[in-house]
CSV table of C-alpha atoms in Angstrom, one decimal:
chain,number,residue,atom,x,y,z
A,3,MET,CA,-15.8,40.4,8.0
A,4,THR,CA,-14.6,37.1,6.3
A,5,LEU,CA,-13.3,34.0,8.6
A,6,ARG,CA,-10.3,34.5,7.0
A,7,PHE,CA,-9.8,38.0,7.9
A,8,ARG,CA,-11.0,36.9,11.8
A,9,ALA,CA,-8.8,34.1,11.3
A,10,VAL,CA,-5.3,36.3,10.3
A,11,SER,CA,-6.9,39.3,12.9
A,12,ALA,CA,-6.8,36.4,16.0
A,13,LEU,CA,-3.2,35.5,14.6
A,14,SER,CA,-2.0,39.6,14.9
A,15,ALA,CA,-3.9,40.0,18.0
A,16,ILE,CA,-2.2,36.6,20.3
A,17,VAL,CA,0.9,38.2,18.4
A,18,GLY,CA,0.8,41.6,20.0
A,19,VAL,CA,0.1,40.3,23.8
A,20,GLY,CA,2.9,37.7,23.0
A,21,ALA,CA,5.1,40.7,22.1
A,22,ALA,CA,5.4,41.2,26.1
A,23,ALA,CA,4.4,38.5,27.7
A,24,ALA,CA,7.6,36.5,25.6
A,25,LEU,CA,9.6,39.1,27.4
A,26,ILE,CA,10.2,36.8,30.2
A,27,VAL,CA,11.2,33.8,28.5
A,28,ALA,CA,15.2,34.5,28.5
A,29,CYS,CA,13.9,34.4,33.4
A,30,SER,CA,11.1,31.9,32.7
A,31,GLY,CA,12.1,29.4,29.9
A,32,ALA,CA,14.4,27.5,32.1
A,33,ALA,CA,13.5,23.6,31.9
A,34,GLY,CA,11.4,22.9,34.7
A,35,SER,CA,9.5,20.3,36.7
A,36,PRO,CA,6.6,18.4,34.7
A,37,GLU,CA,3.3,20.1,36.6
A,38,HIS,CA,1.8,18.4,39.2
A,39,GLY,CA,-0.9,16.1,38.6
A,40,VAL,CA,0.2,14.9,34.7
A,41,THR,CA,-0.7,11.2,33.9
A,42,VAL,CA,1.4,9.6,31.5
A,43,ASP,CA,-1.0,7.4,29.8
A,44,PRO,CA,1.2,4.0,29.4
A,45,GLN,CA,-0.3,3.2,26.9
A,46,ARG,CA,1.4,6.2,24.9
A,47,PRO,CA,3.9,5.1,22.9
A,48,PRO,CA,7.4,6.9,24.5
A,49,PRO,CA,9.8,9.1,22.3
A,50,PRO,CA,11.8,7.8,19.1
A,51,ASP,CA,15.8,7.1,19.9
A,52,THR,CA,16.3,8.7,16.7
A,53,PHE,CA,14.0,10.5,14.5
A,54,ARG,CA,14.2,12.9,11.8
A,55,PRO,CA,11.2,14.7,10.2
A,56,PHE,CA,10.9,15.1,6.3
A,57,ALA,CA,12.6,13.8,3.4
A,58,ASP,CA,16.5,14.0,3.3
A,59,SER,CA,15.6,16.6,0.3
A,60,SER,CA,13.9,19.0,2.5
A,61,PRO,CA,15.4,22.0,3.3
A,62,TRP,CA,15.0,21.5,6.9
A,63,ASN,CA,17.7,18.5,6.6
A,64,THR,CA,20.0,20.6,3.8
A,65,PRO,CA,23.1,21.7,5.6
A,66,ILE,CA,24.4,24.8,4.5
A,67,PRO,CA,26.9,24.3,1.4
A,68,ALA,CA,30.7,25.3,1.9
A,69,GLY,CA,30.6,28.8,0.3
A,70,VAL,CA,27.2,30.0,0.1
A,71,ALA,CA,26.4,33.0,-0.6
A,72,LEU,CA,25.1,35.9,1.9
A,73,ARG,CA,23.3,38.9,1.7
A,74,PRO,CA,25.6,42.4,1.3
A,75,ASP,CA,23.7,43.8,4.1
A,76,SER,CA,23.9,40.7,6.4
A,77,ALA,CA,25.7,42.5,9.1
A,78,THR,CA,23.4,45.1,9.0
A,79,LEU,CA,20.2,42.7,9.6
A,80,VAL,CA,22.6,40.7,12.2
A,81,GLN,CA,22.9,43.8,14.2
A,82,HIS,CA,19.2,44.5,14.1
A,83,LEU,CA,18.5,41.2,15.1
A,84,ALA,CA,20.4,41.9,18.3
A,85,ALA,CA,19.0,44.7,19.1
A,86,SER,CA,15.7,44.3,18.7
A,87,SER,CA,15.2,42.4,22.0
A,88,GLU,CA,16.4,43.9,25.4
A,89,TRP,CA,17.4,40.7,26.9
A,90,PRO,CA,20.7,39.8,25.7
A,91,GLY,CA,22.5,37.0,23.6
A,92,LEU,CA,20.6,34.0,21.9
A,93,SER,CA,17.9,32.1,25.2
A,94,VAL,CA,16.4,28.3,24.6
A,95,SER,CA,13.0,28.9,24.6
A,96,ILE,CA,11.6,25.7,26.3
A,97,HIS,CA,8.4,26.6,28.9
A,98,PRO,CA,5.9,28.2,27.8
A,99,TRP,CA,6.2,29.3,25.1
A,100,SER,CA,7.0,26.7,23.0
A,101,VAL,CA,5.9,23.4,21.7
A,102,PRO,CA,5.2,20.5,23.5
A,103,VAL,CA,5.4,17.7,21.7
A,104,TYR,CA,3.3,14.2,21.7
A,105,TRP,CA,4.4,11.4,20.3
A,106,VAL,CA,0.9,8.9,18.8
A,107,ASN,CA,0.1,6.0,16.9
A,108,ALA,CA,-2.8,4.0,15.8
A,109,SER,CA,-3.9,3.0,19.5
A,110,THR,CA,-4.0,6.3,20.3
A,111,PRO,CA,-7.6,7.7,20.6
A,112,ARG,CA,-9.4,10.1,17.8
A,113,VAL,CA,-11.2,13.2,19.1
A,114,ASP,CA,-13.3,15.7,17.4
A,115,VAL,CA,-11.4,19.4,16.6
A,116,HIS,CA,-13.4,22.2,16.3
A,117,THR,CA,-11.2,24.5,14.4
A,118,PRO,CA,-12.3,28.1,12.6
A,119,LEU,CA,-8.8,28.3,10.1
A,120,SER,CA,-6.9,24.1,8.8
A,121,ASN,CA,-4.8,24.0,5.9
A,122,GLU,CA,-8.1,21.2,6.0
A,123,GLY,CA,-10.5,24.1,4.9
A,124,GLU,CA,-12.6,26.4,7.3
A,125,ASN,CA,-14.7,26.0,10.0
A,126,VAL,CA,-13.6,22.4,10.1
A,127,THR,CA,-14.2,19.4,12.9
A,128,LEU,CA,-11.1,17.3,12.6
A,129,ARG,CA,-10.3,13.8,13.8
A,130,TRP,CA,-7.6,13.7,15.2
A,131,PRO,CA,-5.5,11.3,18.1
A,132,VAL,CA,-5.0,13.7,21.2
A,133,PRO,CA,-3.5,11.2,23.7
A,134,ALA,CA,-4.8,11.6,27.3
A,135,GLY,CA,-3.2,14.4,29.7
A,136,ALA,CA,-2.3,16.0,26.3
A,137,LEU,CA,-1.4,19.5,27.4
A,138,ALA,CA,-0.5,22.9,25.0
A,139,ALA,CA,1.7,25.4,26.0
A,140,PRO,CA,0.2,27.5,28.9
A,141,ALA,CA,1.2,30.9,27.2
A,142,GLY,CA,-0.6,32.7,25.0
A,143,ASP,CA,0.4,30.5,21.3
A,144,GLY,CA,-0.9,27.6,22.9
A,145,HIS,CA,1.2,24.9,21.0
A,146,LEU,CA,0.8,21.5,20.5
A,147,THR,CA,2.0,18.9,18.4
A,148,LEU,CA,1.3,15.2,18.1
A,149,VAL,CA,3.5,12.8,16.4
A,150,ASP,CA,3.0,9.5,14.6
A,151,VAL,CA,5.8,8.4,13.2
A,152,ASP,CA,4.4,4.9,11.7
A,153,ALA,CA,1.2,7.3,9.4
A,154,GLY,CA,4.7,10.1,9.1
A,155,ARG,CA,2.0,12.4,10.1
A,156,ALA,CA,1.5,15.2,12.6
A,157,TYR,CA,-0.7,17.4,14.0
A,158,ASP,CA,-0.3,21.1,15.1
A,159,PHE,CA,-2.1,23.4,17.0
A,160,PHE,CA,-2.4,27.2,17.5
A,161,GLN,CA,-4.4,27.9,20.6
A,162,GLY,CA,-5.1,24.8,21.9
A,163,ARG,CA,-7.4,24.2,24.6
A,164,PRO,CA,-9.5,20.9,25.3
A,165,ARG,CA,-13.5,21.1,25.9
A,166,SER,CA,-15.3,19.8,28.1
A,167,ASP,CA,-17.0,17.1,26.4
A,168,GLY,CA,-13.6,15.6,25.7
A,169,GLY,CA,-12.9,16.9,22.4
A,170,TRP,CA,-10.5,20.1,21.7
A,171,ASP,CA,-11.0,24.0,20.2
A,172,CYS,CA,-7.9,25.1,18.2
A,173,THR,CA,-7.8,28.5,16.1
A,174,LEU,CA,-5.4,27.4,13.6
A,175,CYS,CA,-5.0,23.5,13.1
A,176,SER,CA,-3.0,22.1,10.7
A,177,SER,CA,-1.8,18.9,9.7
A,178,VAL,CA,1.4,17.8,7.9
A,179,ASP,CA,3.7,14.9,5.8
A,180,LEU,CA,6.5,13.7,7.8
A,181,ARG,CA,7.5,11.9,4.7
A,182,GLY,CA,7.8,15.0,2.8
A,183,SER,CA,9.7,18.3,1.9
A,184,GLY,CA,8.1,19.6,5.0
A,185,VAL,CA,7.0,22.5,3.0
A,186,ARG,CA,3.5,24.1,2.5
A,187,PRO,CA,2.5,25.9,-0.3
A,188,PRO,CA,3.1,29.4,-0.6
A,189,LYS,CA,0.5,31.8,0.2
A,190,GLY,CA,-1.1,33.6,-3.3
A,191,GLY,CA,0.5,30.4,-5.3
A,192,PRO,CA,-2.1,28.2,-7.0
A,193,SER,CA,-3.2,26.0,-3.6
A,194,ALA,CA,-6.5,27.4,-1.9
A,195,TRP,CA,-5.3,30.1,0.8
A,196,TYR,CA,-6.0,27.8,3.6
A,197,ALA,CA,-3.3,25.2,2.2
A,198,SER,CA,-0.6,27.9,3.5
A,199,HIS,CA,-1.4,28.6,6.6
A,200,GLY,CA,0.5,26.6,9.3
A,201,SER,CA,-0.3,26.9,13.7
A,202,ARG,CA,3.3,28.8,13.4
A,203,ALA,CA,3.5,32.5,12.7
A,204,CYS,CA,5.3,31.9,9.3
A,205,GLY,CA,3.7,28.5,8.4
A,206,PHE,CA,6.3,26.0,9.5
A,207,PRO,CA,5.0,22.4,10.4
A,208,LEU,CA,5.6,22.7,14.8
A,209,ILE,CA,7.8,19.9,14.9
A,210,ALA,CA,10.0,21.5,12.2
A,211,GLY,CA,13.2,22.8,13.9
A,212,LEU,CA,12.4,22.0,17.1
A,213,ILE,CA,15.3,20.5,19.9
A,214,THR,CA,14.0,17.7,21.3
A,215,ALA,CA,15.9,15.2,24.2
A,216,ALA,CA,16.9,13.0,22.3
A,217,GLU,CA,19.3,14.9,19.2
A,218,LEU,CA,20.8,16.4,22.8
A,219,GLU,CA,21.3,13.0,24.1
A,220,ALA,CA,22.5,11.6,20.8
A,221,GLY,CA,24.9,14.5,20.6
A,222,GLU,CA,23.5,15.6,17.1
A,223,ILE,CA,21.0,17.8,16.0
A,224,PRO,CA,20.8,16.5,12.5
A,225,HIS,CA,18.1,19.7,10.8
A,226,ALA,CA,17.9,23.4,10.8
A,227,LEU,CA,16.5,25.0,13.8
A,228,VAL,CA,13.7,27.9,14.1
A,229,LEU,CA,15.0,31.5,14.7
A,230,GLY,CA,11.7,33.9,16.8
A,231,TYR,CA,13.0,37.2,17.4
A,232,PRO,CA,11.3,40.6,18.3
A,233,GLY,CA,12.6,42.1,14.8
A,234,ILE,CA,11.1,39.7,12.3
A,235,ARG,CA,10.1,41.3,8.5
A,236,GLN,CA,6.4,42.3,8.9
A,237,ARG,CA,4.4,40.4,5.4
A,238,TRP,CA,7.3,39.3,3.3
A,239,PHE,CA,8.3,35.4,3.1
A,240,VAL,CA,10.3,33.2,1.1
A,241,SER,CA,10.4,28.7,1.0
A,242,PRO,CA,10.4,27.1,3.2
A,243,ALA,CA,8.0,29.6,4.7
A,244,SER,CA,4.7,29.8,3.6
A,245,THR,CA,3.3,33.0,4.9
A,246,GLY,CA,4.3,36.1,6.0
A,247,HIS,CA,4.4,37.1,9.8
A,248,PRO,CA,1.1,39.6,9.9
A,249,ALA,CA,1.5,43.2,11.1
A,250,ASN,CA,1.5,43.3,15.2
A,251,GLY,CA,2.7,47.0,15.6
A,252,SER,CA,6.1,46.5,16.8
A,253,ILE,CA,7.7,45.4,13.5
A,254,SER,CA,8.6,46.7,9.9
A,255,GLU,CA,7.8,45.5,6.4
A,256,THR,CA,11.8,47.0,4.9
A,257,GLU,CA,13.7,45.8,7.9
A,258,GLY,CA,14.5,42.6,10.1
A,259,ILE,CA,14.8,39.2,8.8
A,260,PRO,CA,11.5,37.7,6.6
A,261,CYS,CA,9.9,34.5,7.1
A,262,GLY,CA,12.2,31.7,5.8
A,263,GLY,CA,15.3,33.9,5.7
A,264,ARG,CA,18.5,31.5,7.2
A,265,ILE,CA,20.8,32.4,9.6
A,266,GLN,CA,24.2,30.7,9.7
A,267,LEU,CA,26.8,31.1,13.0
A,268,ASP,CA,30.2,30.8,11.7
A,269,PRO,CA,30.8,27.8,10.7
A,270,THR,CA,34.7,28.3,11.1
A,271,LEU,CA,34.1,29.1,14.4
A,272,ASP,CA,35.7,26.1,16.9
A,273,VAL,CA,32.6,25.7,19.2
A,274,SER,CA,34.6,23.7,22.2
A,275,THR,CA,36.4,27.2,22.6
A,276,LEU,CA,32.9,29.3,23.5
A,277,GLY,CA,32.6,27.9,27.4
A,278,LEU,CA,29.2,26.3,26.4
A,279,SER,CA,28.0,22.8,28.0
A,280,PRO,CA,27.5,20.0,26.0
A,281,ALA,CA,24.1,20.9,25.2
A,282,GLY,CA,24.8,24.3,23.8
A,283,ARG,CA,27.9,22.5,21.7
A,284,THR,CA,25.6,20.6,20.0
A,285,ILE,CA,23.0,23.1,19.6
A,286,ALA,CA,26.0,25.7,18.4
A,287,ARG,CA,27.1,23.0,15.6
A,288,ALA,CA,24.1,22.5,14.3
A,289,LEU,CA,23.8,26.3,13.8
A,290,GLN,CA,27.4,26.1,11.5
A,291,VAL,CA,25.5,23.2,10.1
A,292,TYR,CA,22.5,23.8,9.0
A,293,GLY,CA,21.5,26.9,10.6
A,294,ALA,CA,17.8,28.1,12.0
A,295,TYR,CA,14.9,29.5,9.6
A,296,VAL,CA,13.5,32.5,11.0
A,297,GLY,CA,9.8,31.5,11.9
A,298,ASP,CA,8.1,33.5,14.5
A,299,PHE,CA,8.3,36.3,16.3
A,300,SER,CA,9.2,36.5,20.1
A,301,GLY,CA,9.9,38.4,23.0
A,302,SER,CA,13.6,37.6,23.1
A,303,ILE,CA,16.3,35.9,20.5
A,304,ASN,CA,15.3,32.2,20.7
A,305,VAL,CA,15.9,28.9,19.2
A,306,TYR,CA,13.5,26.2,20.3
A,307,ALA,CA,12.8,23.0,22.2
A,308,ASP,CA,10.3,20.1,22.9
A,309,GLY,CA,8.4,21.7,25.5
A,310,SER,CA,6.5,18.7,26.8
A,311,ALA,CA,6.7,17.8,30.8
A,312,GLU,CA,8.7,14.4,30.0
A,313,ALA,CA,10.9,16.3,27.8
A,314,ARG,CA,11.7,19.1,30.0
A,315,GLU,CA,12.1,16.4,33.2
A,316,ALA,CA,14.7,14.6,30.4
A,317,TYR,CA,16.7,18.3,30.4
A,318,ASP,CA,16.8,18.6,34.0
A,319,GLY,CA,20.9,19.2,34.1
A,320,VAL,CA,21.6,19.2,30.7
A,321,LEU,CA,19.5,22.5,28.7
A,322,GLU,CA,18.1,26.0,30.1
A,323,SER,CA,17.2,28.5,28.9
A,324,GLY,CA,20.6,30.0,28.8
A,325,THR,CA,22.5,27.1,27.4
A,326,THR,CA,23.8,29.5,24.5
A,327,ALA,CA,24.1,32.6,25.9
A,328,SER,CA,27.5,33.1,25.9
A,329,LEU,CA,27.1,32.6,22.0
A,330,VAL,CA,28.5,35.9,20.3
A,331,LEU,CA,25.3,37.4,17.9
A,332,SER,CA,27.7,39.1,15.7
A,333,ASN,CA,29.4,35.7,14.7
A,334,LEU,CA,25.8,35.4,12.8
A,335,ARG,CA,25.6,35.9,9.6
A,336,VAL,CA,23.0,35.9,7.1
A,337,VAL,CA,22.1,33.6,3.7
A,338,GLU,CA,20.9,35.2,0.6
A,339,TRP,CA,17.2,34.4,0.9
A,340,GLY,CA,16.7,35.8,-2.9
A,341,THR,CA,12.9,36.9,-4.5
A,342,LEU,CA,10.3,37.3,-1.8
A,343,THR,CA,6.9,36.7,-1.6
A,344,ALA,CA,4.8,39.0,-0.1
A,345,ASP,CA,0.9,37.9,1.6
A,346,ASN,CA,-1.3,40.1,0.9
C-alpha cells in the first residue's frame, strides 16, 4: 500500500472515531479556563487587533451577492442537515474539537516537524516556527495553526503532537499563503496530488473561516465561516474545497452538502429579534453576509472558533458552545454550487 493511501486511510479512521466523540461538542465545547500549567512565552507576539487572512478577492472574504442563485433542492438539503444531528441547533465548536491559533513571527524558534504527508510532499521534515508551550487541540483531530502575519504564512497541523526531542509529529501538515486566495489546487488537476491536501478534511486552511476573540470584541466577522456537520456529502467537492471528504462509514456520496458547498442565513431576518447575545448576533450577521462553507464532518452541527487557551479565556462571558443555539436551522439556505469534482 502506498503512503498516499495510508495517509488517506488515517484521515478516514480518525474521522470515523470523531463521529462518536464529537457528539460531546455541544455539551463540552463551551468556553473554559485555560489548562493549568500553561506558560505563555512573553516573547510570543500577541493576537493582532485586526487581521483578515487572504486577499479581498478570496472566496473567504467575498460577500454573498443579493439575489444569489440557490440550489433547487435547498430546503431538502437543509432538512437533511438538521436531521443528521441528534444535537439540536447550531453550536460553536471551541474546545476540544476546534483549532488553537498561535501567533508567531521571525523570532519564533523553528523546530523539526515530521510528517508522512504535506502539501509540500511525502515523508518530509519541515522547519516550522512552533512557540514554546504550544498545544494542539486534545481531541482526535489534533488541529493547530501557527500564523505569521508579517511573513504572510500559516502552518497547519492535523494530529499534531510534540516529540521528546523538541520537534513535532504530524499526520498531515500543510502551509498556506495568507496573502493569496486561501484556495488550494483541486485534487485531480495538474498539480501534484498532495498539493491539494490541507489539514482540514476538505482542504481548507485552518485559519480560514475561524471565529476569533478580536472579531467578537469588534462586533464584526468580516469573512465566511466553516460549517461541520454529520451529513456532509462524501467524496464530492467544489471550490474553495480542494478535496472531498473521505468515507467514514456514516456519510453518503448522494446525500448532503459537499465539501465547499455554501450555506447562508436568510439575509432578510432581523437578527436583533432572535434572542441572541452580542456574540451570537455577530455570528448570525456573518452567516447572512458571507455565509459558511461546508468543510468537515462533525458529530453535531458546528461553526468553529479559535480554541487556544488565551482565546478561551477571552471568551469568558462572551462566547460558549450554545451561543447560536436559538438560530432556527430552517432559516438556512444553500447557494447553488455548480459542477462538482470527484475526489478519486
